[in-house]
């Protein structure tokens, strides 16, 4: 028998999550049956999407959702030998018994000197989100100007770097001077702290007086309302996230973008990386290639200890992380 630790959603979040909304439980897992494997979590992901999804797709008492990099420690499934590593949607669990249907083996040829935690970050879901948002949704072209907010986060930091690889001008917004310095290290052409600028409108105009061809949207709320006004005619907007609204108890209202979208003939599209799942293997190879070439930096914000999962999760909702937030079990 293996004792597994799990974090449960004890109570649906009302506004910003609280420690009391989570409960740590211990359960004994049965030995794997034919076709099953026993996994041990090595790295667990905490992501902003977990906040709205907890309301939409979870009930009180459920194990918190999320992905992890895990090691196979027992196996009765020949597709997943003992000692191999996988990415799985196992939730906030230290150990899992499963049939392997939803497990994805770590990319073949993963370099031994590269942490497997990156499979939850720039060489994983956030990296894929950035890549597909740029290529499939925005169709970003060389010489265009891209705006990205939450630019120092797991997705935004990759967005900016991929846009530079494609020969674009990149403007990034972040919530601290330390994050702005990080964006400059990554090669962003312009970066500013949205919390300290006197006027967001003036900051956007100063960074790109001619406006923006493309906007990679991670924040929503008032930032979005101002940014849309700075788009060029026929501009494209990829809506990836809306983190400024996730903890609202009362929905935000207006201003509304429709008239501006009509007059500027803008295109706005929401998306999730799973739409292009058939491209994942090749896309992950491309991301790893850029990483090996030194064109893609992968900053991580590591929290150590499975017991700190709730604190790490609440930390990302407060913007504590630079790059991808990961918990090392």
Coordinates of C-alpha atoms in Angstrom, one line a residue:
X1 CA 0.0 0.0 0.0
X2 CA 1.1 3.5 -0.8
X3 CA -0.1 6.5 1.2
X4 CA -1.1 9.4 -1.1
X5 CA -1.5 13.0 0.0
X6 CA -4.2 15.0 -1.8
X7 CA -5.4 18.5 -1.7
X8 CA -9.2 18.8 -1.7
X9 CA -11.4 21.8 -2.6
X10 CA -13.1 21.9 0.8
X11 CA -15.2 24.9 -0.1
X12 CA -15.8 26.8 -3.4
X13 CA -13.9 30.1 -3.5
X14 CA -15.8 33.2 -2.6
X15 CA -13.6 36.0 -3.9
X16 CA -9.9 35.4 -3.3
X17 CA -9.1 31.9 -2.2
X18 CA -8.4 31.3 1.5
X19 CA -6.4 28.6 3.4
X20 CA -9.7 27.2 4.8
X21 CA -10.9 26.5 1.2
X22 CA -8.4 23.7 1.0
X23 CA -8.1 20.4 2.9
X24 CA -5.1 18.0 3.0
X25 CA -6.2 14.4 3.0
X26 CA -4.3 11.1 3.1
X27 CA -5.5 8.0 1.5
X28 CA -4.1 4.5 0.9
X29 CA -3.9 3.5 -2.7
X30 CA -4.4 -0.1 -4.0
X31 CA -1.6 -1.8 -5.9
X32 CA -1.9 -1.3 -9.7
X33 CA -4.0 -3.9 -11.6
X34 CA -3.4 -5.1 -15.1
X35 CA -3.0 -2.1 -17.4
X36 CA -2.5 0.3 -14.5
X37 CA 0.5 2.3 -13.2
X38 CA 1.4 3.9 -9.9
X39 CA 2.8 7.4 -10.3
X40 CA 4.8 9.6 -7.9
X41 CA 4.6 13.3 -8.4
X42 CA 7.9 15.2 -8.9
X43 CA 6.6 18.6 -10.0
X44 CA 3.1 20.0 -9.8
X45 CA 1.7 22.9 -11.8
X46 CA -0.2 25.9 -10.3
X47 CA -1.9 28.0 -13.0
X48 CA -4.4 30.9 -13.0
X49 CA -7.0 28.8 -15.0
X50 CA -7.6 26.7 -11.9
X51 CA -9.4 29.6 -10.3
X52 CA -12.3 29.9 -12.8
X53 CA -12.3 26.1 -13.6
X54 CA -12.8 25.3 -10.0
X55 CA -16.2 26.9 -10.2
X56 CA -17.1 25.5 -13.6
X57 CA -15.8 22.0 -13.4
X58 CA -15.4 21.0 -9.7
X59 CA -17.6 20.2 -6.8
X60 CA -16.7 20.6 -3.1
X61 CA -14.8 17.6 -2.0
X62 CA -13.0 17.0 -5.3
X63 CA -9.3 16.8 -5.6
X64 CA -7.9 20.1 -7.0
X65 CA -7.3 20.0 -10.7
X66 CA -4.0 20.4 -12.4
X67 CA -1.1 18.7 -14.2
X68 CA 2.1 17.2 -12.9
X69 CA 5.3 15.6 -14.0
X70 CA 5.4 12.2 -12.4
X71 CA 7.6 9.1 -12.3
X72 CA 6.3 5.6 -12.8
X73 CA 7.2 3.7 -9.7
X74 CA 5.1 0.5 -10.3
X75 CA 3.7 -0.6 -13.6
X76 CA 1.5 -3.3 -15.1
X77 CA 1.2 -1.4 -18.3
X78 CA 4.0 -2.0 -20.9
X79 CA 3.5 1.4 -22.4
X80 CA 4.8 3.0 -19.2
X81 CA 7.8 1.1 -17.8
X82 CA 9.0 1.7 -14.2
X83 CA 11.4 4.7 -14.1
X84 CA 9.8 6.5 -17.0
X85 CA 8.4 10.0 -16.7
X86 CA 5.0 11.3 -17.8
X87 CA 2.9 14.4 -17.8
X88 CA -0.6 13.7 -16.4
X89 CA -3.7 15.6 -15.4
X90 CA -3.6 13.9 -11.9
X91 CA -4.6 17.0 -9.9
X92 CA -3.0 17.9 -6.6
X93 CA -2.0 14.4 -5.6
X94 CA 1.4 13.1 -4.4
X95 CA 0.7 9.6 -5.8
X96 CA -1.8 8.3 -8.4
X97 CA -3.0 4.9 -9.7
X98 CA -4.4 5.2 -13.2
X99 CA -4.8 3.3 -16.4
X100 CA -2.5 5.5 -18.4
X101 CA -5.0 6.6 -21.0
X102 CA -4.5 10.4 -20.3
X103 CA -0.8 10.2 -19.6
X104 CA 1.7 11.8 -22.0
X105 CA 5.3 10.4 -22.0
X106 CA 8.0 13.1 -21.6
X107 CA 9.2 14.1 -25.0
X108 CA 11.7 11.6 -26.5
X109 CA 15.3 12.9 -26.3
X110 CA 14.7 15.2 -23.4
X111 CA 18.2 16.4 -22.4
X112 CA 19.4 15.0 -19.1
X113 CA 20.7 18.4 -18.0
X114 CA 17.3 20.1 -18.4
X115 CA 14.8 19.9 -15.5
X116 CA 11.7 18.0 -16.2
X117 CA 9.7 20.8 -14.6
X118 CA 10.0 22.7 -17.9
X119 CA 7.4 20.2 -19.2
X120 CA 4.9 22.1 -17.1
X121 CA 6.2 25.5 -18.4
X122 CA 7.9 26.8 -21.5
X123 CA 8.3 23.2 -23.0
X124 CA 4.7 22.4 -22.0
X125 CA 1.2 23.8 -21.8
X126 CA 2.1 27.5 -21.3
X127 CA 4.7 27.3 -24.1
X128 CA 2.2 25.7 -26.4
X129 CA -0.4 28.3 -25.5
X130 CA 2.1 31.1 -26.4
X131 CA 3.0 29.4 -29.7
X132 CA -0.5 28.7 -30.9
X133 CA -1.7 32.2 -29.8
X134 CA 1.0 33.8 -31.9
X135 CA 0.9 31.5 -34.9
X136 CA -2.6 30.1 -35.2
X137 CA -4.7 32.9 -33.7
X138 CA -2.8 36.1 -34.4
X139 CA -0.9 35.1 -37.4
X140 CA 1.9 37.4 -36.3
X141 CA 4.2 38.6 -39.1
X142 CA 7.7 39.9 -39.2
X143 CA 7.9 43.6 -38.5
X144 CA 4.6 43.8 -36.7
X145 CA 4.1 45.3 -33.2
X146 CA 2.8 43.0 -30.4
X147 CA 1.5 44.0 -27.0
X148 CA 1.3 41.4 -24.2
X149 CA 0.2 41.9 -20.7
X150 CA 1.0 39.7 -17.6
X151 CA 4.2 39.6 -19.7
X152 CA 6.5 38.2 -16.9
X153 CA 4.2 35.2 -16.3
X154 CA 4.4 31.6 -17.6
X155 CA 2.7 32.4 -20.9
X156 CA 3.5 36.0 -21.4
X157 CA 7.3 35.6 -21.1
X158 CA 7.3 33.0 -23.8
X159 CA 5.0 35.1 -26.0
X160 CA 7.4 38.0 -26.0
X161 CA 10.4 35.8 -26.8
X162 CA 8.7 34.0 -29.6
X163 CA 7.6 37.3 -31.1
X164 CA 11.2 38.5 -31.0
X165 CA 12.3 35.3 -32.7
X166 CA 9.8 36.2 -35.5
X167 CA 11.3 39.7 -35.9
X168 CA 8.6 41.7 -34.2
X169 CA 8.6 44.7 -31.9
X170 CA 7.4 43.6 -28.5
X171 CA 5.8 45.7 -25.8
X172 CA 5.2 44.1 -22.4
X173 CA 3.3 45.1 -19.3
X174 CA 4.0 43.7 -15.8
X175 CA 3.2 44.5 -12.2
X176 CA 6.6 45.3 -10.6
X177 CA 9.9 46.9 -11.5
X178 CA 11.7 43.6 -11.0
X179 CA 9.4 42.0 -13.6
X180 CA 10.0 44.9 -16.0
X181 CA 13.8 44.4 -15.6
X182 CA 13.3 40.7 -16.4
X183 CA 11.4 41.6 -19.6
X184 CA 14.2 43.8 -20.7
X185 CA 16.6 40.8 -20.1
X186 CA 14.4 38.7 -22.4
X187 CA 14.8 41.3 -25.2
X188 CA 11.4 43.1 -25.0
X189 CA 11.7 46.4 -26.9
X190 CA 9.5 48.2 -24.4
X191 CA 8.3 47.3 -20.9
X192 CA 6.5 49.1 -18.2
X193 CA 5.0 48.6 -14.7
X194 CA 1.3 49.2 -15.1
X195 CA 0.9 49.8 -11.4
X196 CA 3.2 52.8 -11.3
X197 CA 2.5 54.6 -14.7
X198 CA 0.4 57.6 -14.3
X199 CA -1.8 56.8 -17.3
X200 CA -2.0 53.4 -19.0
X201 CA -3.2 55.0 -22.2
X202 CA -0.1 57.3 -22.3
X203 CA 2.2 54.4 -21.4
X204 CA 0.9 52.4 -24.4
X205 CA 1.1 55.4 -26.7
X206 CA 4.7 56.1 -25.6
X207 CA 5.7 52.5 -26.1
X208 CA 4.3 52.4 -29.6
X209 CA 3.0 55.7 -31.0
X210 CA 1.7 54.0 -34.1
X211 CA -0.4 51.5 -32.2
X212 CA -0.4 47.7 -32.1
X213 CA -1.0 45.1 -34.8
X214 CA -1.5 42.3 -32.3
X215 CA -2.5 42.1 -28.6
X216 CA -2.0 38.9 -26.6
X217 CA -4.5 39.3 -23.8
X218 CA -3.9 37.6 -20.4
X219 CA -5.5 40.1 -18.0
X220 CA -8.9 41.4 -19.1
X221 CA -10.7 44.1 -17.2
X222 CA -9.8 47.8 -17.5
X223 CA -6.4 47.1 -19.1
X224 CA -8.2 45.4 -22.0
X225 CA -10.6 48.4 -22.4
X226 CA -7.6 50.8 -22.7
X227 CA -5.5 48.5 -24.9
X228 CA -8.2 48.0 -27.5
X229 CA -8.3 51.7 -28.1
X230 CA -4.6 51.5 -29.1
X231 CA -5.0 48.8 -31.8
X232 CA -4.3 49.6 -35.4
X233 CA -7.0 49.2 -38.0
X234 CA -7.5 45.4 -38.7
X235 CA -5.6 44.6 -35.5
X236 CA -5.9 41.1 -34.1
X237 CA -6.4 40.1 -30.4
X238 CA -5.8 36.7 -28.9
X239 CA -7.7 36.2 -25.7
X240 CA -5.8 33.7 -23.5
X241 CA -6.8 34.8 -20.0
X242 CA -8.6 37.3 -17.8
X243 CA -6.8 37.0 -14.5
X244 CA -7.9 40.5 -13.3
X245 CA -11.5 39.2 -13.2
X246 CA -11.1 35.7 -11.7
X247 CA -11.6 36.6 -8.1
X248 CA -14.4 39.1 -8.6
X249 CA -17.5 38.5 -6.5
X250 CA -19.4 41.0 -8.6
X251 CA -18.9 40.9 -12.4
X252 CA -17.1 43.9 -13.8
X253 CA -19.0 46.0 -16.4
X254 CA -18.0 48.1 -19.4
X255 CA -16.8 50.1 -21.2
X256 CA -17.8 47.9 -24.0
X257 CA -15.5 47.3 -27.0
X258 CA -18.0 46.7 -29.9
X259 CA -18.0 50.2 -31.4
X260 CA -14.2 50.4 -31.4
X261 CA -14.0 46.9 -32.9
X262 CA -16.3 47.9 -35.7
X263 CA -14.6 51.2 -36.5
X264 CA -11.1 49.6 -36.4
X265 CA -12.3 46.4 -37.9
X266 CA -10.6 44.3 -35.2
X267 CA -10.6 40.6 -34.8
X268 CA -10.8 39.1 -31.3
X269 CA -10.6 35.4 -30.7
X270 CA -10.6 33.3 -27.5
X271 CA -8.6 30.1 -27.6
X272 CA -7.1 27.1 -25.6
X273 CA -4.1 25.2 -26.6
X274 CA -6.0 21.9 -26.7
X275 CA -7.5 22.9 -30.0
X276 CA -4.2 22.1 -31.7
X277 CA -3.4 18.9 -29.7
X278 CA -2.5 17.1 -33.0
X279 CA 0.4 19.5 -33.3
X280 CA 1.8 19.1 -29.8
X281 CA 4.6 16.7 -30.5
X282 CA 6.1 18.8 -33.3
X283 CA 5.4 22.1 -31.4
X284 CA 7.2 20.8 -28.2
X285 CA 10.2 19.9 -30.4
X286 CA 10.3 23.4 -31.8
X287 CA 10.1 25.0 -28.3
X288 CA 12.9 22.7 -27.1
X289 CA 15.0 23.6 -30.1
X290 CA 14.7 27.3 -29.4
X291 CA 15.6 26.6 -25.7
X292 CA 18.7 24.7 -26.7
X293 CA 19.7 27.4 -29.1
X294 CA 19.5 30.0 -26.3
X295 CA 16.7 31.9 -27.9
X296 CA 14.1 30.9 -25.3
X297 CA 14.8 31.5 -21.6
X298 CA 12.7 29.5 -19.2
X299 CA 12.4 31.3 -15.8
X300 CA 10.8 29.3 -13.0
X301 CA 9.3 30.2 -9.6
X302 CA 9.8 27.0 -7.6
X303 CA 8.0 26.3 -4.3
X304 CA 9.3 23.3 -2.4
X305 CA 6.9 20.9 -0.6
X306 CA 3.6 19.4 -1.5
X307 CA 2.1 20.9 1.6
X308 CA 2.6 24.4 0.1
X309 CA 0.3 23.8 -2.9
X310 CA -2.4 26.2 -1.7
X311 CA 0.1 28.9 -0.9
X312 CA 1.8 28.6 -4.3
X313 CA -1.6 28.8 -6.0
X314 CA -2.7 31.9 -4.1
X315 CA 0.8 33.4 -4.8
X316 CA 0.3 33.3 -8.6
X317 CA -3.1 34.9 -8.3
X318 CA -1.3 37.8 -6.5
X319 CA 1.4 38.0 -9.1
X320 CA 4.3 36.7 -6.9
X321 CA 5.9 34.6 -9.6
X322 CA 8.2 35.5 -12.4
X323 CA 8.0 32.9 -15.1
X324 CA 6.3 29.5 -14.5
X325 CA 5.2 28.7 -10.9
X326 CA 5.9 25.1 -10.1
X327 CA 5.8 23.1 -6.8
X328 CA 8.5 20.5 -6.3
X329 CA 6.9 17.7 -4.4

